CSV table of C-alpha atoms in Angstrom, one decimal:
chain,number,residue,atom,x,y,z
A,1,MET,CA,90.4,-58.5,-200.8
A,2,ASN,CA,87.4,-59.5,-198.7
A,3,ASP,CA,84.5,-57.3,-197.5
A,4,SER,CA,86.0,-57.1,-194.0
A,5,THR,CA,89.3,-55.7,-195.4
A,6,GLN,CA,87.5,-53.2,-197.6
A,7,ALA,CA,85.6,-51.9,-194.6
A,8,THR,CA,88.8,-51.0,-192.8
A,9,ASP,CA,91.4,-50.2,-195.6
A,10,GLY,CA,90.5,-46.5,-195.7
A,11,ARG,CA,88.2,-46.4,-198.8
A,12,HIS,CA,85.3,-45.3,-196.6
A,13,ASP,CA,87.2,-42.5,-194.8
A,14,PHE,CA,85.5,-39.8,-196.8
A,15,ASP,CA,82.0,-41.3,-196.6
A,16,PHE,CA,81.1,-38.8,-193.9
A,17,PHE,CA,81.3,-36.0,-196.5
A,18,HIS,CA,78.7,-37.2,-198.9
A,19,GLY,CA,75.7,-34.8,-199.0
A,20,HIS,CA,75.1,-31.1,-198.9
A,21,TRP,CA,77.1,-28.6,-196.8
A,22,THR,CA,77.4,-24.9,-196.0
A,23,ILE,CA,80.9,-23.6,-195.6
A,24,ARG,CA,82.5,-20.7,-193.7
A,25,ASN,CA,85.8,-19.8,-195.4
A,26,GLU,CA,88.7,-17.9,-193.8
A,27,ARG,CA,91.3,-17.2,-196.4
A,28,LEU,CA,94.6,-15.4,-196.0
A,29,ARG,CA,94.6,-12.5,-198.4
A,30,GLU,CA,98.4,-12.7,-199.0
A,31,ARG,CA,100.4,-15.9,-198.6
A,32,LEU,CA,104.0,-16.4,-197.5
A,33,VAL,CA,104.6,-12.8,-196.6
A,34,GLY,CA,103.8,-12.9,-192.9
A,35,SER,CA,100.3,-11.5,-193.4
A,36,SER,CA,97.5,-11.8,-190.7
A,37,ASP,CA,94.8,-10.3,-192.9
A,38,TRP,CA,92.0,-12.9,-193.4
A,39,GLU,CA,89.0,-12.5,-195.6
A,40,VAL,CA,85.8,-14.3,-194.7
A,41,PHE,CA,83.1,-15.6,-197.1
A,42,GLU,CA,80.5,-18.3,-197.4
A,43,ALA,CA,80.1,-21.2,-199.8
A,44,THR,CA,78.0,-24.3,-200.4
A,45,GLN,CA,79.2,-27.7,-201.4
A,46,ARG,CA,77.7,-31.0,-202.6
A,47,CYS,CA,79.7,-34.2,-202.5
A,48,GLU,CA,78.8,-37.5,-204.2
A,49,PRO,CA,80.5,-40.9,-204.4
A,50,ILE,CA,81.9,-42.2,-207.7
A,51,LEU,CA,83.5,-45.5,-208.8
A,52,GLY,CA,81.4,-47.6,-206.4
A,53,GLY,CA,82.9,-45.8,-203.4
A,54,LEU,CA,86.5,-45.7,-204.5
A,55,GLY,CA,86.3,-41.9,-205.0
A,56,ASN,CA,84.1,-38.9,-204.7
A,57,VAL,CA,83.7,-35.5,-206.3
A,58,ASP,CA,82.3,-32.2,-204.9
A,59,ASP,CA,81.4,-28.8,-206.2
A,60,PHE,CA,82.3,-25.6,-204.4
A,61,VAL,CA,80.0,-22.6,-205.1
A,62,THR,CA,80.5,-19.1,-203.7
A,63,ASP,CA,79.8,-15.5,-204.5
A,64,TRP,CA,83.4,-14.7,-203.6
A,65,GLY,CA,85.8,-13.8,-206.4
A,66,ARG,CA,89.5,-14.6,-206.7
A,67,PRO,CA,91.7,-11.4,-206.4
A,68,GLY,CA,91.9,-9.7,-209.8
A,69,SER,CA,88.9,-11.6,-211.2
A,70,GLY,CA,85.5,-10.2,-211.7
A,71,GLN,CA,83.8,-13.6,-211.8
A,72,LYS,CA,82.4,-15.7,-208.9
A,73,PHE,CA,84.7,-18.5,-208.0
A,74,LEU,CA,83.6,-22.1,-208.6
A,75,GLY,CA,85.8,-25.0,-207.5
A,76,MET,CA,85.8,-28.8,-207.3
A,77,THR,CA,87.8,-31.6,-205.7
A,78,LEU,CA,88.2,-35.1,-207.1
A,79,ARG,CA,89.3,-37.7,-204.5
A,80,LEU,CA,90.5,-41.1,-205.5
A,81,PHE,CA,91.4,-44.1,-203.3
A,82,ASN,CA,94.2,-46.5,-204.2
A,83,PRO,CA,93.4,-49.9,-202.7
A,84,GLU,CA,97.0,-51.1,-203.1
A,85,THR,CA,98.7,-48.2,-201.3
A,86,ARG,CA,95.6,-47.5,-199.1
A,87,GLN,CA,96.1,-43.8,-199.7
A,88,TRP,CA,93.9,-41.0,-201.2
A,89,SER,CA,94.9,-38.6,-203.9
A,90,LEU,CA,93.1,-35.3,-203.8
A,91,TYR,CA,92.9,-33.1,-206.9
A,92,TRP,CA,91.6,-29.5,-206.8
A,93,ALA,CA,90.5,-27.4,-209.8
A,94,GLY,CA,88.8,-24.0,-210.2
A,95,ASN,CA,87.0,-22.1,-212.9
A,96,HIS,CA,89.9,-19.6,-213.1
A,97,ASP,CA,91.8,-22.1,-215.3
A,98,GLY,CA,89.9,-25.4,-215.5
A,99,VAL,CA,93.0,-27.4,-214.7
A,100,LEU,CA,93.3,-30.2,-212.1
A,101,GLU,CA,96.2,-29.3,-209.9
A,102,PRO,CA,98.8,-31.9,-208.9
A,103,PRO,CA,97.4,-34.1,-206.1
A,104,VAL,CA,98.1,-34.1,-202.5
A,105,VAL,CA,98.3,-37.7,-201.2
A,106,GLY,CA,97.8,-39.2,-197.8
A,107,ALA,CA,95.5,-41.0,-195.4
A,108,PHE,CA,93.5,-40.7,-192.2
A,109,LYS,CA,95.0,-41.7,-188.8
A,110,ASP,CA,93.1,-41.4,-185.5
A,111,GLY,CA,90.4,-39.3,-187.1
A,112,VAL,CA,92.7,-36.8,-188.8
A,113,GLY,CA,93.4,-36.8,-192.5
A,114,THR,CA,96.7,-35.4,-193.7
A,115,PHE,CA,97.5,-35.1,-197.4
A,116,VAL,CA,100.8,-33.6,-198.8
A,117,GLY,CA,102.0,-32.8,-202.4
A,118,ALA,CA,104.1,-30.5,-204.6
A,119,ALA,CA,102.4,-27.3,-205.6
A,120,GLU,CA,103.2,-23.8,-206.9
A,121,HIS,CA,102.3,-20.4,-205.6
A,122,GLU,CA,102.9,-17.4,-207.9
A,123,GLY,CA,105.6,-19.3,-209.7
A,124,ARG,CA,107.3,-20.4,-206.6
A,125,PRO,CA,107.5,-24.1,-205.7
A,126,VAL,CA,105.9,-25.1,-202.4
A,127,LEU,CA,104.7,-28.1,-200.5
A,128,ALA,CA,100.9,-28.0,-200.0
A,129,LYS,CA,99.2,-29.8,-197.1
A,130,PHE,CA,95.5,-30.5,-196.7
A,131,THR,CA,94.3,-31.4,-193.2
A,132,TRP,CA,90.9,-32.8,-192.3
A,133,ASP,CA,89.9,-32.8,-188.6
A,134,GLN,CA,87.1,-32.0,-186.2
A,135,ILE,CA,85.0,-34.5,-188.0
A,136,SER,CA,81.6,-35.5,-186.7
A,137,ALA,CA,78.3,-36.7,-188.4
A,138,ASN,CA,77.3,-33.1,-189.3
A,139,ALA,CA,80.5,-31.0,-189.2
A,140,ALA,CA,84.1,-31.0,-190.4
A,141,HIS,CA,87.1,-28.7,-190.7
A,142,TRP,CA,89.6,-28.5,-193.5
A,143,HIS,CA,92.6,-26.3,-193.7
A,144,GLN,CA,95.4,-25.7,-196.3
A,145,ALA,CA,99.0,-24.9,-195.5
A,146,PHE,CA,102.1,-24.1,-197.6
A,147,SER,CA,105.8,-24.8,-196.8
A,148,THR,CA,108.8,-23.3,-198.5
A,149,ASP,CA,111.4,-25.3,-196.5
A,150,GLY,CA,110.5,-28.9,-197.3
A,151,GLY,CA,107.9,-29.2,-194.6
A,152,LYS,CA,109.9,-27.9,-191.6
A,153,THR,CA,107.5,-25.0,-191.1
A,154,TRP,CA,104.1,-24.4,-192.4
A,155,GLU,CA,101.9,-21.4,-193.0
A,156,THR,CA,98.1,-22.1,-192.8
A,157,ASN,CA,96.4,-19.9,-195.4
A,158,TRP,CA,92.8,-21.3,-195.7
A,159,HIS,CA,90.2,-22.7,-193.3
A,160,MET,CA,86.9,-24.2,-194.3
A,161,TRP,CA,84.4,-25.1,-191.6
A,162,MET,CA,81.7,-27.4,-193.0
A,163,ARG,CA,78.2,-27.8,-191.6
A,164,ARG,CA,75.8,-30.3,-193.0
A,165,ILE,CA,72.5,-28.9,-194.3
A,166,ASP,CA,69.1,-30.7,-194.8
A,167,ALA,CA,66.8,-30.6,-197.8
A,168,HIS,CA,65.5,-27.2,-196.6
A,169,GLY,CA,69.0,-25.7,-196.3
A,170,ARG,CA,69.0,-25.7,-192.5
A,171,LEU,CA,71.9,-26.8,-190.4
A,172,VAL,CA,71.8,-30.3,-188.9
A,173,HIS,CA,72.8,-30.4,-185.3
A,174,ASP,CA,74.0,-33.1,-182.9
A,175,ASP,CA,73.9,-31.8,-179.3
A,176,ALA,CA,75.4,-34.7,-177.3
A,177,VAL,CA,76.7,-32.1,-174.7
A,178,ILE,CA,75.4,-28.6,-174.0
A,179,GLU,CA,76.5,-25.6,-171.9
A,180,LEU,CA,74.0,-23.7,-169.8
A,181,ARG,CA,75.6,-20.3,-169.4
A,182,GLN,CA,74.5,-17.6,-166.9
A,183,TYR,CA,76.1,-14.2,-167.3
A,184,THR,CA,76.0,-11.5,-164.7
A,185,MET,CA,75.9,-8.2,-166.6
A,186,GLN,CA,77.2,-4.7,-165.9
A,187,PRO,CA,74.1,-2.9,-164.7
A,188,GLY,CA,71.9,-1.8,-167.6
A,189,ARG,CA,74.0,-3.4,-170.3
A,190,ARG,CA,72.2,-6.7,-171.0
A,191,ASP,CA,70.4,-5.5,-174.1
A,192,GLU,CA,73.7,-4.1,-175.5
A,193,LEU,CA,75.2,-7.6,-175.3
A,194,ILE,CA,72.1,-9.2,-176.8
A,195,ASP,CA,72.2,-6.9,-179.8
A,196,LEU,CA,75.9,-7.7,-180.3
A,197,PHE,CA,75.5,-11.4,-179.7
A,198,GLU,CA,72.5,-11.7,-182.1
A,199,ARG,CA,74.3,-9.7,-184.8
A,200,GLU,CA,77.8,-11.2,-184.7
A,201,PHE,CA,77.9,-14.4,-182.6
A,202,VAL,CA,75.1,-16.7,-183.7
A,203,GLU,CA,76.0,-17.8,-187.2
A,204,THR,CA,79.7,-17.4,-186.6
A,205,GLN,CA,79.7,-19.9,-183.7
A,206,GLU,CA,77.5,-22.4,-185.6
A,207,ALA,CA,79.9,-22.1,-188.6
A,208,VAL,CA,82.7,-23.7,-186.6
A,209,GLY,CA,80.6,-26.6,-185.3
A,210,MET,CA,78.5,-25.3,-182.4
A,211,HIS,CA,74.8,-25.0,-182.1
A,212,VAL,CA,73.4,-21.8,-180.5
A,213,ILE,CA,70.2,-23.4,-179.0
A,214,GLY,CA,68.7,-20.4,-177.2
A,215,GLN,CA,69.3,-16.9,-175.8
A,216,PHE,CA,67.3,-15.4,-173.0
A,217,ARG,CA,66.6,-12.5,-170.7
A,218,ASP,CA,66.2,-13.6,-167.1
A,219,LEU,CA,62.7,-12.2,-166.4
A,220,ASP,CA,63.4,-11.7,-162.7
A,221,ASP,CA,66.9,-10.3,-162.9
A,222,PRO,CA,67.5,-7.4,-165.4
A,223,ASN,CA,71.2,-8.0,-165.2
A,224,ARG,CA,71.3,-11.7,-166.0
A,225,TYR,CA,71.7,-13.1,-169.5
A,226,VAL,CA,71.3,-16.9,-170.0
A,227,TRP,CA,72.1,-18.9,-173.1
A,228,LEU,CA,72.6,-22.5,-174.3
A,229,ARG,CA,74.9,-23.9,-176.9
A,230,GLY,CA,75.5,-27.5,-178.0
A,231,PHE,CA,78.3,-29.7,-179.3
A,232,PRO,CA,78.5,-33.2,-180.9
A,233,GLY,CA,81.0,-34.2,-178.2
A,234,MET,CA,83.7,-33.0,-175.9
A,235,ARG,CA,86.5,-33.4,-178.4
A,236,GLU,CA,84.5,-31.4,-180.9
A,237,ARG,CA,83.7,-28.8,-178.2
A,238,ALA,CA,87.4,-28.1,-177.7
A,239,ALA,CA,88.0,-27.7,-181.4
A,240,SER,CA,85.0,-25.5,-182.0
A,241,LEU,CA,85.7,-23.2,-179.1
A,242,THR,CA,89.4,-22.9,-180.1
A,243,SER,CA,88.3,-22.0,-183.7
A,244,PHE,CA,85.9,-19.4,-182.5
A,245,TYR,CA,87.7,-17.7,-179.7
A,246,PHE,CA,91.0,-17.5,-181.6
A,247,GLY,CA,89.2,-16.6,-184.8
A,248,PRO,CA,88.7,-13.1,-186.4
A,249,VAL,CA,85.1,-12.5,-185.3
A,250,TRP,CA,85.7,-12.9,-181.6
A,251,GLN,CA,89.0,-11.1,-181.8
A,252,ARG,CA,87.2,-8.1,-183.5
A,253,HIS,CA,84.4,-7.9,-181.0
A,254,ARG,CA,85.6,-9.4,-177.7
A,255,GLU,CA,86.4,-6.1,-176.0
A,256,ALA,CA,82.9,-4.8,-176.7
A,257,ALA,CA,81.4,-8.0,-175.4
A,258,ASN,CA,83.6,-8.3,-172.3
A,259,ALA,CA,82.9,-4.7,-171.4
A,260,THR,CA,79.2,-5.6,-170.7
A,261,LEU,CA,80.0,-8.5,-168.3
A,262,LEU,CA,80.7,-8.7,-164.6
A,263,ASP,CA,80.9,-12.5,-164.5
A,264,ASN,CA,80.7,-15.2,-167.1
A,265,ASP,CA,81.9,-18.3,-165.2
A,266,ASP,CA,78.6,-19.7,-164.1
A,267,VAL,CA,78.5,-22.5,-166.6
A,268,LEU,CA,77.0,-26.0,-166.3
A,269,LEU,CA,78.1,-28.8,-168.6
A,270,LEU,CA,75.2,-31.1,-169.4
A,271,LYS,CA,74.2,-34.1,-171.4
A,272,PRO,CA,70.7,-35.4,-172.2
A,273,ALA,CA,69.3,-37.3,-169.3
A,274,ARG,CA,68.4,-40.2,-171.6
A,275,PRO,CA,68.4,-40.7,-175.4
A,276,GLY,CA,66.0,-38.3,-177.0
A,277,SER,CA,65.5,-36.1,-173.9
A,278,GLY,CA,67.4,-33.1,-175.2
A,279,PHE,CA,65.9,-30.2,-177.1
A,280,ALA,CA,64.1,-31.2,-180.3
A,281,PRO,CA,65.2,-29.6,-183.6
A,282,ALA,CA,63.6,-26.1,-183.9
A,283,PRO,CA,60.4,-26.4,-186.0
A,284,LEU,CA,61.1,-23.1,-187.9
A,285,ALA,CA,64.2,-21.2,-189.0
A,286,ARG,CA,65.7,-18.7,-186.7
A,287,ALA,CA,64.6,-15.1,-187.1
A,288,PRO,CA,66.9,-13.1,-189.4
A,289,VAL,CA,69.6,-10.7,-188.2
A,290,GLY,CA,68.1,-7.4,-187.1
A,291,SER,CA,64.9,-8.9,-185.6
A,292,GLN,CA,63.8,-7.2,-182.4
A,293,ALA,CA,60.4,-8.6,-181.6
A,294,ARG,CA,60.3,-10.3,-178.2
A,295,PRO,CA,58.6,-13.7,-178.3
A,296,GLU,CA,55.7,-14.1,-175.8
A,297,ALA,CA,56.9,-17.6,-174.7
A,298,VAL,CA,58.3,-18.1,-171.2
A,299,TYR,CA,60.8,-20.9,-170.4
A,300,VAL,CA,61.6,-22.2,-167.0
A,301,ALA,CA,64.8,-24.0,-166.3
A,302,GLY,CA,64.6,-26.1,-163.1
A,303,ILE,CA,68.1,-26.7,-161.7
A,304,CYS,CA,68.1,-29.5,-159.2
A,305,SER,CA,71.3,-29.9,-157.1
A,306,LEU,CA,71.7,-33.6,-156.2
A,307,SER,CA,73.2,-35.4,-153.3
A,308,ALA,CA,74.2,-38.3,-155.7
A,309,PRO,CA,74.6,-38.7,-159.4
A,310,ALA,CA,71.2,-38.5,-161.3
A,311,GLU,CA,71.9,-42.0,-162.7
A,312,GLU,CA,71.4,-43.3,-159.2
A,313,GLY,CA,67.7,-42.6,-159.3
A,314,PHE,CA,66.7,-39.0,-159.6
A,315,ALA,CA,66.2,-39.1,-163.4
A,316,ASP,CA,63.7,-42.0,-162.9
A,317,LEU,CA,62.0,-40.2,-160.0
A,318,PHE,CA,61.6,-37.0,-162.1
A,319,GLU,CA,59.9,-38.9,-164.9
A,320,SER,CA,57.6,-40.9,-162.6
A,321,ALA,CA,56.7,-38.2,-160.0
A,322,PHE,CA,57.7,-34.7,-161.1
A,323,ALA,CA,57.0,-34.7,-164.8
A,324,PRO,CA,53.3,-35.8,-164.6
A,325,LEU,CA,52.6,-33.1,-162.1
A,326,LEU,CA,54.3,-30.4,-164.2
A,327,ARG,CA,52.4,-31.5,-167.3
A,328,GLY,CA,49.2,-31.6,-165.3
A,329,SER,CA,49.7,-28.0,-164.3
A,330,GLY,CA,50.0,-27.0,-168.0
A,331,ALA,CA,53.7,-26.9,-168.5
A,332,GLU,CA,55.1,-28.2,-171.7
A,333,LEU,CA,58.2,-30.2,-170.7
A,334,VAL,CA,60.7,-29.8,-173.6
A,335,ALA,CA,64.1,-31.3,-172.4
A,336,THR,CA,65.9,-32.9,-169.4
A,337,TYR,CA,69.6,-33.0,-168.8
A,338,LEU,CA,72.1,-34.1,-166.2
A,339,THR,CA,75.7,-33.3,-165.4
A,340,ASP,CA,78.3,-34.3,-167.9
A,341,ALA,CA,81.3,-35.1,-165.6
A,342,SER,CA,83.8,-35.1,-168.5
A,343,GLU,CA,87.0,-33.1,-168.1
A,344,ASN,CA,86.6,-29.5,-169.3
A,345,THR,CA,88.3,-29.7,-172.7
A,346,PHE,CA,88.6,-25.9,-173.0
A,347,PRO,CA,89.9,-24.7,-169.6
A,348,ARG,CA,90.1,-21.1,-170.7
A,349,LEU,CA,86.3,-21.1,-170.2
A,350,PRO,CA,85.6,-22.4,-166.7
A,351,VAL,CA,82.6,-24.6,-165.8
A,352,ARG,CA,81.1,-25.6,-162.5
A,353,GLU,CA,83.0,-28.8,-162.0
A,354,ASN,CA,82.4,-31.3,-159.2
A,355,GLU,CA,78.6,-30.5,-159.1
A,356,ARG,CA,75.8,-33.0,-159.7
A,357,VAL,CA,72.7,-31.5,-161.2
A,358,PHE,CA,69.5,-32.5,-163.1
A,359,VAL,CA,68.0,-29.7,-165.2
A,360,TRP,CA,64.6,-29.7,-166.8
A,361,PHE,CA,63.2,-27.1,-169.2
A,362,ALA,CA,59.6,-26.3,-169.5
A,363,ARG,CA,57.8,-24.0,-172.0
A,364,TYR,CA,54.7,-21.8,-171.3
A,365,ALA,CA,52.8,-19.9,-174.0
A,366,ASP,CA,53.2,-16.5,-172.2
A,367,GLU,CA,53.5,-15.0,-168.7
A,368,ASP,CA,49.8,-15.5,-167.8
A,369,HIS,CA,50.1,-19.2,-168.8
A,370,TRP,CA,53.2,-19.5,-166.6
A,371,ALA,CA,51.6,-17.7,-163.6
A,372,HIS,CA,48.4,-19.8,-163.7
A,373,ALA,CA,50.3,-23.1,-164.2
A,374,THR,CA,52.5,-22.3,-161.3
A,375,ARG,CA,49.6,-21.4,-159.0
A,376,THR,CA,48.0,-24.7,-160.0
A,377,LEU,CA,51.1,-26.6,-159.2
A,378,ASN,CA,51.7,-25.0,-155.9
A,379,LEU,CA,48.1,-25.7,-154.8
A,380,ASP,CA,48.5,-29.4,-155.5
A,381,PRO,CA,49.5,-31.2,-152.3
A,382,HIS,CA,51.1,-34.0,-154.4
A,383,TRP,CA,53.6,-31.5,-155.7
A,384,ARG,CA,54.5,-30.3,-152.2
A,385,ASP,CA,54.8,-33.8,-150.9
A,386,THR,CA,57.0,-34.9,-153.9
A,387,LEU,CA,59.3,-31.9,-153.4
A,388,VAL,CA,59.7,-32.5,-149.7
A,389,ASP,CA,60.4,-36.2,-150.2
A,390,ALA,CA,63.0,-35.4,-152.8
A,391,MET,CA,64.7,-32.9,-150.5
A,392,LEU,CA,64.9,-35.5,-147.8
A,393,GLY,CA,66.8,-37.8,-150.2
A,394,HIS,CA,67.9,-36.9,-153.7
A,395,LEU,CA,68.2,-33.1,-153.5
A,396,SER,CA,70.9,-31.3,-151.6
A,397,ALA,CA,69.0,-28.0,-151.9
A,398,ALA,CA,65.7,-26.6,-153.1
A,399,PRO,CA,65.5,-26.4,-156.9
A,400,ALA,CA,66.6,-23.2,-158.5
A,401,MET,CA,64.2,-21.9,-161.1
A,402,LEU,CA,65.2,-19.6,-163.9
A,403,ARG,CA,62.3,-17.8,-165.6
A,404,LEU,CA,63.4,-16.9,-169.1
A,405,GLY,CA,62.2,-14.8,-172.0
A,406,PRO,CA,63.6,-15.8,-175.4
A,407,ALA,CA,65.5,-13.2,-177.3
A,408,ALA,CA,64.3,-12.3,-180.8
A,409,ARG,CA,66.7,-14.7,-182.6
A,410,SER,CA,66.5,-17.6,-180.1
A,411,GLU,CA,65.6,-20.9,-181.7
A,412,LEU,CA,63.5,-21.5,-178.6
A,413,ALA,CA,60.9,-18.8,-179.4
A,414,ASP,CA,57.4,-18.5,-180.8
A,415,GLY,CA,56.4,-19.6,-184.3
A,416,ASP,CA,55.7,-23.4,-184.0
A,417,PRO,CA,52.0,-24.0,-185.1
A,418,GLY,CA,51.8,-26.5,-182.2
A,419,HIS,CA,52.9,-23.8,-179.8
A,420,ALA,CA,50.3,-21.4,-181.2
A,421,ALA,CA,47.6,-24.0,-180.4
A,422,ALA,CA,49.0,-24.4,-176.9
A,423,ALA,CA,48.9,-20.6,-176.4
A,424,VAL,CA,45.2,-20.6,-177.3
A,425,ALA,CA,44.5,-23.4,-174.8
A,426,ALA,CA,46.5,-21.7,-172.1
A,427,ARG,CA,44.6,-18.5,-172.5
A,428,ALA,CA,41.4,-20.4,-172.2
A,429,ILE,CA,42.6,-22.0,-169.0
A,430,ALA,CA,43.7,-18.6,-167.6
A,431,ALA,CA,40.4,-17.1,-168.4
A,432,ALA,CA,38.5,-19.9,-166.6
A,433,ALA,CA,40.8,-19.6,-163.6
A,434,GLY,CA,39.9,-15.9,-163.0
A,435,PRO,CA,42.0,-12.8,-162.6
A,436,LEU,CA,45.5,-13.0,-161.3
A,437,ARG,CA,48.0,-10.4,-160.5
A,438,HIS,CA,50.7,-10.2,-163.2
A,439,GLY,CA,54.2,-11.2,-162.3
A,440,ARG,CA,55.2,-13.3,-159.3
A,441,ASP,CA,52.3,-13.5,-156.9
A,442,SER,CA,52.5,-15.2,-153.5
A,443,ASP,CA,51.6,-18.6,-155.0
A,444,ALA,CA,54.0,-18.3,-157.9
A,445,GLU,CA,56.8,-17.5,-155.5
A,446,LEU,CA,56.8,-21.0,-154.1
A,447,ALA,CA,57.9,-22.6,-157.4
A,448,HIS,CA,60.3,-19.8,-158.3
A,449,VAL,CA,63.3,-20.4,-156.0
A,450,SER,CA,66.3,-18.5,-157.1
C-alpha cells in the first residue's frame, strides 16, 4: 500500500482527537425503560496515537461515580484500525471491572463515524452503537445508543460533547461565523436575564461547540441586551444550537429566560471581513460564576448597511480611510466582520437575512476615553468627508453605533495588561483635553447614530 492510499484509507480518521479535551457528559440514569432523566457531569480526556498511527488510546477522568459505587469513575478507549477491512474497532473499559468490552466496529462516511457491536446491559443482550459527529478542529460529539430489536430502533443513553483545551486548560475556539444578537427586554428586566445567562448559559453553550464571545449592556438603552457567539462553521452551528436548545439546561430555564424578552429576532450572521480580522483570543480567563463587578471598558459596534456586498469595495475602503481615523482618535479597533450570506441552518432562530452589512468593533478604556475620542473624531473634517463620501456610494444609511458595556463574565472585558496601559494613556489624553460633560454631549452625538 502506497502513501497516497494510506492517506485516504481511513487510518487517519481519528487524528483530530489527539490531544487534551474537556467533556460535558449527559447520561441517561436508567436505560431501556423509557426514562428521560439525564444526569450531567464533566470529565477530561487525553488521546495519544499508538502503533505508528494505526490506533490510539485515551483516558477518561471524572469526579462522577457509577451508580452504586463510591469511587470516581475512570475509563479508557482503545481504537485500532484494520488496513485490510478499512474499519476501526473501538474497545471501552472502566475501573469498575478493568475488562475491555467487546468492540464496536465501523468507519467514517461523510464526516460521521458509526460503530456497532454486540453488548450486554444488566445481563440483557443488546446492540451498541457509537456515533461520532459534529467534528471540527476543536470540537466533537459522541453518543451511545442501545437497541433490543436488532437495530430497528435505538435509544440514545449517553452524549459526550468534547472541546479541545490548550496547555493552560482553556478552550480553543474557531469562530469562522458569529452571531451579533440584540435583544429588546421587558422593561427593567435586563439584569435579571444577565444574571441567569452568566450563571447557566455560558459554559453550557460552549460545552456543545459554541463560543460565547461577549455579553453587554447597551449603555444608551436600558432595555437592550447585546451578545456575541461564534461557531466553527454553519454545519457546526446547526448541530450546536440543536444540542443546546433541545438539551436539559435550556429546557430547564427557557421559561425564565423568555419571560424577560420582548424580542430576540434582531440577529446578524457575520464572518470575519478578512483572515485574522475577527476577535483575538481573550488574553485572560473569563471571570468565574457569581462575578458582579462591571468592567470599565466601553465597546462600540459600528453597523454599516451597504448598498452592495462589502467584498465589492467597502472592506478595503474601511481599512484605508475609516480605520486610520478611528485609531487616530484613540479607538482600539479589535475586529471587523461582514455579512455571512449562508442559509440559516437553524431556522427556529431567525436572522436578518437579505441584508448586507459591515460591522467594526472598537474598544475604549472607559467612558471618558470614549467621549474624548468621539469628540476628537467628530472635529476632524477628514472623518466627516469620509463619511459623506461613503454615504454617497457604499452606504445605504448612516452607520448605527451600539455603545456597549461588558457584563461581568464577558470575555471582552478588562484585565489585559495591554488594556491597562491603554487606559492610563487614555486618561492622560482626557486630562490634557480638558473637562467634558459625562455621557453623550453634542459632539459625541454625531458619531452615535442609533
